[in-house]
PDB file of C-alpha atoms in Angstrom:
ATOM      1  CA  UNK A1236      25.301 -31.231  -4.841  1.00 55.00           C
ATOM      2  CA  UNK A1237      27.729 -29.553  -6.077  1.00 63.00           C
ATOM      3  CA  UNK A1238      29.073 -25.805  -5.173  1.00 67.00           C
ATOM      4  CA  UNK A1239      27.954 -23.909  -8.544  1.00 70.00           C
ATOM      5  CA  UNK A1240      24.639 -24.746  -7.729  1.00 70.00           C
ATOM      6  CA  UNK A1241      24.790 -24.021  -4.060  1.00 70.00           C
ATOM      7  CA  UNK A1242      25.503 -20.767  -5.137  1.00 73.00           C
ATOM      8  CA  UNK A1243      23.161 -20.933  -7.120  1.00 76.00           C
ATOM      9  CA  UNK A1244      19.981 -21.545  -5.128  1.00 75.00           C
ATOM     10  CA  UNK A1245      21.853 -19.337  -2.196  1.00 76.00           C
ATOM     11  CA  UNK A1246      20.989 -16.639  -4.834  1.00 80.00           C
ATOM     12  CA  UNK A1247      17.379 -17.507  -5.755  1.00 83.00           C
ATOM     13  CA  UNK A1248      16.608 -17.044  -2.258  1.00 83.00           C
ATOM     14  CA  UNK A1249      17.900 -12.941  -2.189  1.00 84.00           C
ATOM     15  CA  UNK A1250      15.860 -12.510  -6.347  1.00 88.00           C
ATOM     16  CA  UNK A1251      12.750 -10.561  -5.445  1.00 88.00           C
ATOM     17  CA  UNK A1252      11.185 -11.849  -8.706  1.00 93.00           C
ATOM     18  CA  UNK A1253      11.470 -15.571  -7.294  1.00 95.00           C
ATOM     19  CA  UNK A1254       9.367 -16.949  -4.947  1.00 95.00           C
ATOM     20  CA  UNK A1255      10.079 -20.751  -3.042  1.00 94.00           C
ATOM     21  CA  UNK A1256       7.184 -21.673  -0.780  1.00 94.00           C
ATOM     22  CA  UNK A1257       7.720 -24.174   1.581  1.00 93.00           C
ATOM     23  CA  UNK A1258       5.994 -27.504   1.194  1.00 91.00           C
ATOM     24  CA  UNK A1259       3.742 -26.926   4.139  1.00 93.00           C
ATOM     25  CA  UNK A1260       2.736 -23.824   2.906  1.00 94.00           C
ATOM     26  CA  UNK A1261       1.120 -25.741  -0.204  1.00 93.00           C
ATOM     27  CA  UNK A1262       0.315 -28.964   1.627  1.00 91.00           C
ATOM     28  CA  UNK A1263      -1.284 -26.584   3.712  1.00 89.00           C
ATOM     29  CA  UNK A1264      -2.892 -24.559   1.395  1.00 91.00           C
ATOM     30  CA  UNK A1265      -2.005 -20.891   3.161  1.00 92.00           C
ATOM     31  CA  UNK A1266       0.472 -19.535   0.594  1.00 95.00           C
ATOM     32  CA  UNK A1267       0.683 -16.280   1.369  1.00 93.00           C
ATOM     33  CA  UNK A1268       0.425 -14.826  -2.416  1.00 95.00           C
ATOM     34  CA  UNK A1269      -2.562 -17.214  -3.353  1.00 96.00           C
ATOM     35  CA  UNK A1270      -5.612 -14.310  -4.874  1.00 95.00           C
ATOM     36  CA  UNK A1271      -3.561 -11.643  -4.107  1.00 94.00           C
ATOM     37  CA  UNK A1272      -1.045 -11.885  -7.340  1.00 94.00           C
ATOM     38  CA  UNK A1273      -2.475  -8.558  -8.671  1.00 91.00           C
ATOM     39  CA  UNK A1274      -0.976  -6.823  -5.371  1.00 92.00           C
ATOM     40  CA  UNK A1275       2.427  -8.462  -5.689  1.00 92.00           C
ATOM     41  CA  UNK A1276       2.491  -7.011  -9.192  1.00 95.00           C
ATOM     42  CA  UNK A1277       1.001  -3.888  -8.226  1.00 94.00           C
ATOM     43  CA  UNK A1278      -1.611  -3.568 -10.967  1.00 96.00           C
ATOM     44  CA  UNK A1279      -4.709  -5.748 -12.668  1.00 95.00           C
ATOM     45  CA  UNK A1280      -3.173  -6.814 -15.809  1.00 97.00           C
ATOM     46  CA  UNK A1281      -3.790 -10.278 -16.582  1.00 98.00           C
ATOM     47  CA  UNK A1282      -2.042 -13.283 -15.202  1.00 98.00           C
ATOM     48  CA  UNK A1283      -0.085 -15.386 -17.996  1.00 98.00           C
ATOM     49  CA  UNK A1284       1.148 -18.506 -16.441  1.00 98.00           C
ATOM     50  CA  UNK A1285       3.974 -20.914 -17.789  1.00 98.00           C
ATOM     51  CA  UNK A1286       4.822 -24.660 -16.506  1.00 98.00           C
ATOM     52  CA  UNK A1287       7.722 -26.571 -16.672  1.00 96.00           C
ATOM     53  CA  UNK A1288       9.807 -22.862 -17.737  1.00 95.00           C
ATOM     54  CA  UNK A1289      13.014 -24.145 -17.444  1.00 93.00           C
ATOM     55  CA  UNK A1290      15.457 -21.342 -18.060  1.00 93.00           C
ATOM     56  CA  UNK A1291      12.373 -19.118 -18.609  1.00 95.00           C
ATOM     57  CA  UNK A1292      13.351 -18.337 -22.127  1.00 96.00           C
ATOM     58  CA  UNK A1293       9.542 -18.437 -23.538  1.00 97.00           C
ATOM     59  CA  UNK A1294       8.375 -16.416 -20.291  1.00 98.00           C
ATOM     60  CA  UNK A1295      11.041 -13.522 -20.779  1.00 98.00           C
ATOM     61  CA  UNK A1296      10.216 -13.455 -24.922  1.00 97.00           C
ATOM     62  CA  UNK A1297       6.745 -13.369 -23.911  1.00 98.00           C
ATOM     63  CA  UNK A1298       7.462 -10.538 -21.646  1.00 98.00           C
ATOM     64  CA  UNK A1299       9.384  -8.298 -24.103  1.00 97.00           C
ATOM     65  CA  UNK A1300       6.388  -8.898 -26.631  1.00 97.00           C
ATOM     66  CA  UNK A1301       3.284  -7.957 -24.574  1.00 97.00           C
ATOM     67  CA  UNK A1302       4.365  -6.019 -21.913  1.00 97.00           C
ATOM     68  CA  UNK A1303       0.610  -5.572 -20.757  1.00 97.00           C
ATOM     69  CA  UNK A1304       0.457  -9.024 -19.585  1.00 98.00           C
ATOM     70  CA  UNK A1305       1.982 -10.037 -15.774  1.00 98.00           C
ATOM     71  CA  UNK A1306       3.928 -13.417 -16.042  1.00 98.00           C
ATOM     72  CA  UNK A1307       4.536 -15.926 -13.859  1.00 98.00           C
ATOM     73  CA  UNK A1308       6.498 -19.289 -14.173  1.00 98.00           C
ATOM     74  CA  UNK A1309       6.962 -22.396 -12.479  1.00 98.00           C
ATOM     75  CA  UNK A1310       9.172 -25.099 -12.462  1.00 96.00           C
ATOM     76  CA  UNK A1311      11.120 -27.235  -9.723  1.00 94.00           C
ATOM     77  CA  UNK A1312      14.307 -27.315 -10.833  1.00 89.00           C
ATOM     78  CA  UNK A1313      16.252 -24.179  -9.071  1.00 88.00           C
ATOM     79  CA  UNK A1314      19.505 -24.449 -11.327  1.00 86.00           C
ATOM     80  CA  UNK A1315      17.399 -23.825 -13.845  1.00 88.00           C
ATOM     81  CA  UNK A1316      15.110 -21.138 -12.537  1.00 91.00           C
ATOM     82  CA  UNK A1317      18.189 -19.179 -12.000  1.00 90.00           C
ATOM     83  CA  UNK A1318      19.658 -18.589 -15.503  1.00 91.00           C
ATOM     84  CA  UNK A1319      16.172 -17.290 -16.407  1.00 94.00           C
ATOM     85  CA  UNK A1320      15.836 -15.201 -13.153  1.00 94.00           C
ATOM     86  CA  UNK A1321      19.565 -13.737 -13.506  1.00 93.00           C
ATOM     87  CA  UNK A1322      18.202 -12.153 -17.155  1.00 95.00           C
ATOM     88  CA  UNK A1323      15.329 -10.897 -15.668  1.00 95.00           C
ATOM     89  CA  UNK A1324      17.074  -9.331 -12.382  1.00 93.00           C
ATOM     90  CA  UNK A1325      19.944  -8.370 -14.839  1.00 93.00           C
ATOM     91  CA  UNK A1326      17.299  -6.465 -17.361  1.00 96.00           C
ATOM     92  CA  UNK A1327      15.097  -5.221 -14.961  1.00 94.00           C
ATOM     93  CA  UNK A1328      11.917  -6.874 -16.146  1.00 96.00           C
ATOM     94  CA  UNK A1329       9.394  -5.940 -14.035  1.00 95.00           C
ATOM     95  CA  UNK A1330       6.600  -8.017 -15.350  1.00 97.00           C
ATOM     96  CA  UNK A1331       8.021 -11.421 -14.011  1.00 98.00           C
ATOM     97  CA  UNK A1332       8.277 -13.914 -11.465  1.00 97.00           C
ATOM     98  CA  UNK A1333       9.223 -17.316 -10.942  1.00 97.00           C
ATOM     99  CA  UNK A1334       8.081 -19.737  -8.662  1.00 97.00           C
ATOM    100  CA  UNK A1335       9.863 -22.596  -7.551  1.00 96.00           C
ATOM    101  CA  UNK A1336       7.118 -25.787  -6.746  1.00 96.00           C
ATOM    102  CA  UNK A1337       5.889 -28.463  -8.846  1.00 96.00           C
ATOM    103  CA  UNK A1338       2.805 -27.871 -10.923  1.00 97.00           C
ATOM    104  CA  UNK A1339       0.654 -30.509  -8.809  1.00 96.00           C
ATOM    105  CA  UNK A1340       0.108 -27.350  -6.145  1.00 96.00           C
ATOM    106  CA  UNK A1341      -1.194 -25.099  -8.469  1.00 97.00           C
ATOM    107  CA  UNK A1342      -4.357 -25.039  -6.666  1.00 97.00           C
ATOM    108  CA  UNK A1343      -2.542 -23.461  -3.312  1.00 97.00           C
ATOM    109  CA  UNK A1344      -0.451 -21.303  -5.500  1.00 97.00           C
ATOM    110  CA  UNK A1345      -3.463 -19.771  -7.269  1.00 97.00           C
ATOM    111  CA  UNK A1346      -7.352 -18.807  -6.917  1.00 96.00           C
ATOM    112  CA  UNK A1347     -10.124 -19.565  -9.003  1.00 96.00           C
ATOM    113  CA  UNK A1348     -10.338 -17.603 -12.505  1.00 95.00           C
ATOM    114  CA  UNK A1349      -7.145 -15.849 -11.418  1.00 97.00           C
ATOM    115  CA  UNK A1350      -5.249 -17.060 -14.486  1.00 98.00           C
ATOM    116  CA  UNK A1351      -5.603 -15.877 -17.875  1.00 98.00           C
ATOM    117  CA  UNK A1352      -3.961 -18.141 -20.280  1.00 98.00           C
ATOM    118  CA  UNK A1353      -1.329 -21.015 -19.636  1.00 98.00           C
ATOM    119  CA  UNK A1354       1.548 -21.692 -22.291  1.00 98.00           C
ATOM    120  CA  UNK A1355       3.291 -25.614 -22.004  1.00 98.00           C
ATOM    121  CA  UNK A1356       6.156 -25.377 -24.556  1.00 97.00           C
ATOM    122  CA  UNK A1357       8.106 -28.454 -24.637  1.00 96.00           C
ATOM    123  CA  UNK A1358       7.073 -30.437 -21.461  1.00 96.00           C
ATOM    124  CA  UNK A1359       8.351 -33.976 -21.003  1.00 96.00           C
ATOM    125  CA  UNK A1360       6.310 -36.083 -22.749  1.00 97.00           C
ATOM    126  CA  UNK A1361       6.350 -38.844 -20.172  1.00 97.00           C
ATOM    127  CA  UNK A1362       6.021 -41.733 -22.921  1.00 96.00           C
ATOM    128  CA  UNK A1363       5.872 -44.585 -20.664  1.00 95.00           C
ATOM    129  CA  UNK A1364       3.072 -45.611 -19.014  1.00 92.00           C
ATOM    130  CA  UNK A1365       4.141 -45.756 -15.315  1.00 94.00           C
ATOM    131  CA  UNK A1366       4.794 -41.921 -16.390  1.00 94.00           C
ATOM    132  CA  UNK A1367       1.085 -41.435 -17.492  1.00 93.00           C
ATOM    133  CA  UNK A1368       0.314 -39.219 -14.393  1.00 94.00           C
ATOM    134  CA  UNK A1369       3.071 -36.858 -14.865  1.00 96.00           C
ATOM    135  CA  UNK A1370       2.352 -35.932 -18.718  1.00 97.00           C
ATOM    136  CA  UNK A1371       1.748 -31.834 -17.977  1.00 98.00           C
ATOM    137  CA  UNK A1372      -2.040 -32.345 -20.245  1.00 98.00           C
ATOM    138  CA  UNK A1373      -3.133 -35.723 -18.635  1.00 97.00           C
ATOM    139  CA  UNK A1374      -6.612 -35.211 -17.550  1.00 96.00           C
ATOM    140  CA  UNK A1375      -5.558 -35.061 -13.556  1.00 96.00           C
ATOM    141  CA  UNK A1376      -3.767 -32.167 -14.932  1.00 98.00           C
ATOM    142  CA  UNK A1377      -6.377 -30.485 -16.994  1.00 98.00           C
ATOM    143  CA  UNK A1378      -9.031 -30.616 -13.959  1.00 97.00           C
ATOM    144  CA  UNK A1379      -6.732 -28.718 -12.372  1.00 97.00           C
ATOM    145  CA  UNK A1380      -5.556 -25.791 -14.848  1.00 98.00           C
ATOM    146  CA  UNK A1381      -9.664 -25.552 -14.989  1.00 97.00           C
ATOM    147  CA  UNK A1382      -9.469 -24.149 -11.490  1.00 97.00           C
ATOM    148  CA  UNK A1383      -7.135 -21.883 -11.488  1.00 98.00           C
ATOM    149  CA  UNK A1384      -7.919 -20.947 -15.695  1.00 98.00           C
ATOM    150  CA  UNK A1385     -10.324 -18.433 -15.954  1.00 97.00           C
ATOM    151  CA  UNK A1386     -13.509 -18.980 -18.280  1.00 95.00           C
ATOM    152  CA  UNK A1387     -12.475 -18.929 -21.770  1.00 95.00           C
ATOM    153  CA  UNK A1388      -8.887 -19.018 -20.977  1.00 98.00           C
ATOM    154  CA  UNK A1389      -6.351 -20.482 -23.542  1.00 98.00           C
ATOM    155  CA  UNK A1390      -4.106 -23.538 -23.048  1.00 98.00           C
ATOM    156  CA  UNK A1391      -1.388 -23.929 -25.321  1.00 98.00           C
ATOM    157  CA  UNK A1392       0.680 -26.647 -25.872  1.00 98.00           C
ATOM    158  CA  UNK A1393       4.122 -26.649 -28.494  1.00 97.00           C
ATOM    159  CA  UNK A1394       5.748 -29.893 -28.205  1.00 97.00           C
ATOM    160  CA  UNK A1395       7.918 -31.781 -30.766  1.00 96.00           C
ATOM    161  CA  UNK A1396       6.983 -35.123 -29.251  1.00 97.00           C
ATOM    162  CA  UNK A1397       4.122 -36.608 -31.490  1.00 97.00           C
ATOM    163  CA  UNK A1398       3.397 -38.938 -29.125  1.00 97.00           C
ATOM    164  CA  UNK A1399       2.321 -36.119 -26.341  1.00 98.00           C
ATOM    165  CA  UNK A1400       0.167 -34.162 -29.794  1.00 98.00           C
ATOM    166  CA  UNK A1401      -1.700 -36.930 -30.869  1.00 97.00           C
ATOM    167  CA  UNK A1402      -1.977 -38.033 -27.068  1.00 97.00           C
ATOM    168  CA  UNK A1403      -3.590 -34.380 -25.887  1.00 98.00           C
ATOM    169  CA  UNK A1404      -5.396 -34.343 -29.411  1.00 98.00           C
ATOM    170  CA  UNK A1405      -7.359 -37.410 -28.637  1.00 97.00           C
ATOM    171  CA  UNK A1406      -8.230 -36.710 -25.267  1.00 96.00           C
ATOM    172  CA  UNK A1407      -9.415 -33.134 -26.746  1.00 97.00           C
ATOM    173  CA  UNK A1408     -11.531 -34.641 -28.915  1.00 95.00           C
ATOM    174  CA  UNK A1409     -13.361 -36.810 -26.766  1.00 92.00           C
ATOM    175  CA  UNK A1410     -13.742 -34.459 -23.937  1.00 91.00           C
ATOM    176  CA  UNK A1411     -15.899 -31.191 -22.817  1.00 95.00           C
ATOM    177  CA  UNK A1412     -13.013 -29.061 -24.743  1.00 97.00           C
ATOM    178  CA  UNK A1413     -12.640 -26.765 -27.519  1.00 97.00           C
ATOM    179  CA  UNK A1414      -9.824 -26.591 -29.896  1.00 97.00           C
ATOM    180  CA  UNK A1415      -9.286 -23.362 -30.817  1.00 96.00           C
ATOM    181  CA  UNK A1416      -6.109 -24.047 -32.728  1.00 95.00           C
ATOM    182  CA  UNK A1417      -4.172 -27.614 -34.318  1.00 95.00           C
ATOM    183  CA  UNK A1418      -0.985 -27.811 -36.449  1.00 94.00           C
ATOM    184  CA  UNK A1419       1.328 -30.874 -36.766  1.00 94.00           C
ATOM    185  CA  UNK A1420       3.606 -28.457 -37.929  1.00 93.00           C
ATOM    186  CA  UNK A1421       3.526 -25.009 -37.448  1.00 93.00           C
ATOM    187  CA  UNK A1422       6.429 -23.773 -39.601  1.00 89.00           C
ATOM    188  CA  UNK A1423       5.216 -25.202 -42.746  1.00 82.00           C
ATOM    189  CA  UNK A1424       1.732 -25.898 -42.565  1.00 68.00           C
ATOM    190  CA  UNK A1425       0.704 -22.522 -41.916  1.00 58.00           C
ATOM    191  CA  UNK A1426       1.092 -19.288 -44.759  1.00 56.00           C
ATOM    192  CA  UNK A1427       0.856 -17.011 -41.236  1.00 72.00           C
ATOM    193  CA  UNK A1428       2.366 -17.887 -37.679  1.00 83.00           C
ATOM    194  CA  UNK A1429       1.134 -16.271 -34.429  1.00 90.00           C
ATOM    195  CA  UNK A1430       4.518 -14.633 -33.615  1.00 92.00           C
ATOM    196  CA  UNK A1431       4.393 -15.943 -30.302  1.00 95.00           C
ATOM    197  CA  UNK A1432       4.988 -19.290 -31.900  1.00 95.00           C
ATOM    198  CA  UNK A1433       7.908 -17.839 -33.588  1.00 93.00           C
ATOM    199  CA  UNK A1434       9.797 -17.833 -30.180  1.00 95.00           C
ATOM    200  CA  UNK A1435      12.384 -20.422 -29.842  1.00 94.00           C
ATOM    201  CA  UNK A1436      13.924 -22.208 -26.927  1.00 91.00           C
ATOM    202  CA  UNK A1437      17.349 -23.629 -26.911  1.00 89.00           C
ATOM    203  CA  UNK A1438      15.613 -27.244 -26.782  1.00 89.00           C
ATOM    204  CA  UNK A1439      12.831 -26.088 -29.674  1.00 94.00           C
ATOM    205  CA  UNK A1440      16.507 -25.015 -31.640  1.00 93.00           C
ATOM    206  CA  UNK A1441      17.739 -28.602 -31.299  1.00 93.00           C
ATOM    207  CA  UNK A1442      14.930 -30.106 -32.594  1.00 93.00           C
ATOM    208  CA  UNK A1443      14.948 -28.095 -35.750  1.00 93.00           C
ATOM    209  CA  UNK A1444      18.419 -28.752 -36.223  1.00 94.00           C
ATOM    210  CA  UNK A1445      17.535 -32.534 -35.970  1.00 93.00           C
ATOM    211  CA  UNK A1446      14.332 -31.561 -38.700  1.00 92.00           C
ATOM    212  CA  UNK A1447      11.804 -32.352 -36.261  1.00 93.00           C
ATOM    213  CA  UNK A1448       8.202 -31.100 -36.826  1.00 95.00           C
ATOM    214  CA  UNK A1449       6.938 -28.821 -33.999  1.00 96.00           C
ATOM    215  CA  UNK A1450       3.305 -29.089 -33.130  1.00 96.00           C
ATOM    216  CA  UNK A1451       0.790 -26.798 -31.440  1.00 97.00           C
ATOM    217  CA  UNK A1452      -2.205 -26.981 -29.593  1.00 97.00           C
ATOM    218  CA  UNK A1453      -4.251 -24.160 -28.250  1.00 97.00           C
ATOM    219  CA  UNK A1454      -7.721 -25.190 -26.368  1.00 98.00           C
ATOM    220  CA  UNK A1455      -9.817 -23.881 -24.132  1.00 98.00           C
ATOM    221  CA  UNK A1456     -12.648 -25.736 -21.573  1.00 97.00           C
ATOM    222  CA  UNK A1457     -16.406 -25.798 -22.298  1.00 96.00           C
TER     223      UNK A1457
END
């Protein structure tokens, strides 16, 4: 490993807006956190979660714009939680936290109905099929946002990979799900964008620049 990201996760550890549980913690299922998110933000706004965050850049946009709203996102790559943490410690945002852990333990990271909405922009599509279980809206996935989500909660899902839309579409339609919102390509296609769709990543910026389409999905559970 080398030294700049040494430092790097050396830091993490001292950020009071990130949070590292140990594996046995969610093995274990006694995170400490777990139904009691409201107290570590110190009021009851509602819980907007974000997987696979990377650098955090949709979290932190999302922050800015609806400031009512208590953010959390998760991801298990620390280099990368750490450029998004150092804007947030840097700017004083006081609406988010990240947590380092993969998405699989979402279930010991959070209670039942104690998430309001979840955003997925740009996840892996995992295209092969040995990769099946890792795509972020497989249904082993899904069963699991629906215990954490609470009732009528939003999913959304912005991907440039057609492959992962028309995947998640089918298995929408065919399912106990409602789709509240489908666009194969949300900058043309639609005379009005929701403006959170108008935030862009530095991945979502390559894509454009390569003229890919950019899809969205927004669904909720029966």
């Amino acid at each position: 490993m080398s030294r700049t990201k040494l430092k790097k996760f050396k830091k993490l550890k001292d950020m009071p807006h990130v949070i590292q549980p140990s594996h046995e913690e969610l093995l274990k299922d006694n995170f400490s956190l777990k139904g009691k998110w409201r107290d570590t933000f110190n009021n009851n706004n509602p819980i907007v979660l974000e997987l696979g965050c990377g650098k955090g850049e949709y979290t932190i946009a999302l922050s800015k714009m609806f400031p009512e709203y208590n953010y959390v996102a998760i991801d298990i790559k620390g280099s990368r939680l750490y450029s998004g943490a150092e804007i947030v410690n840097l700017e004083k945002i006081q609406n988010v936290i990240f947590i380092r852990a993969q998405i699989e333990y979402l279930e010991s990271l959070f209670t039942k109905d104690e998430i309001h909405e979840i955003w997925i922009p740009f996840p892996d599509p995992q295209i092969k099929y040995q990769r099946r279980k890792k795509r972020l809206t497989g249904l082993n996935f899904l069963q699991i946002y629906k215990q954490v989500l609470k009732k009528n909660g939003v999913i959304h899902l912005k991907t440039d990979s057609m492959f992962l839309y028309g995947y998640t579409l089918g298995l929408l339609e065919t399912g106990p799900y409602k789709i509240i919102k489908n666009s194969m390509d949300i900058y043309h296609i639609n005379s009005s964008i929701d403006k959170r769709l108008k935030i862009k990543t530095h991945y979502e910026k390559m894509f454009l620049d390569k003229n890919k389409l950019i899809t969205y999905l927004a669904f909720s559970f029966l």
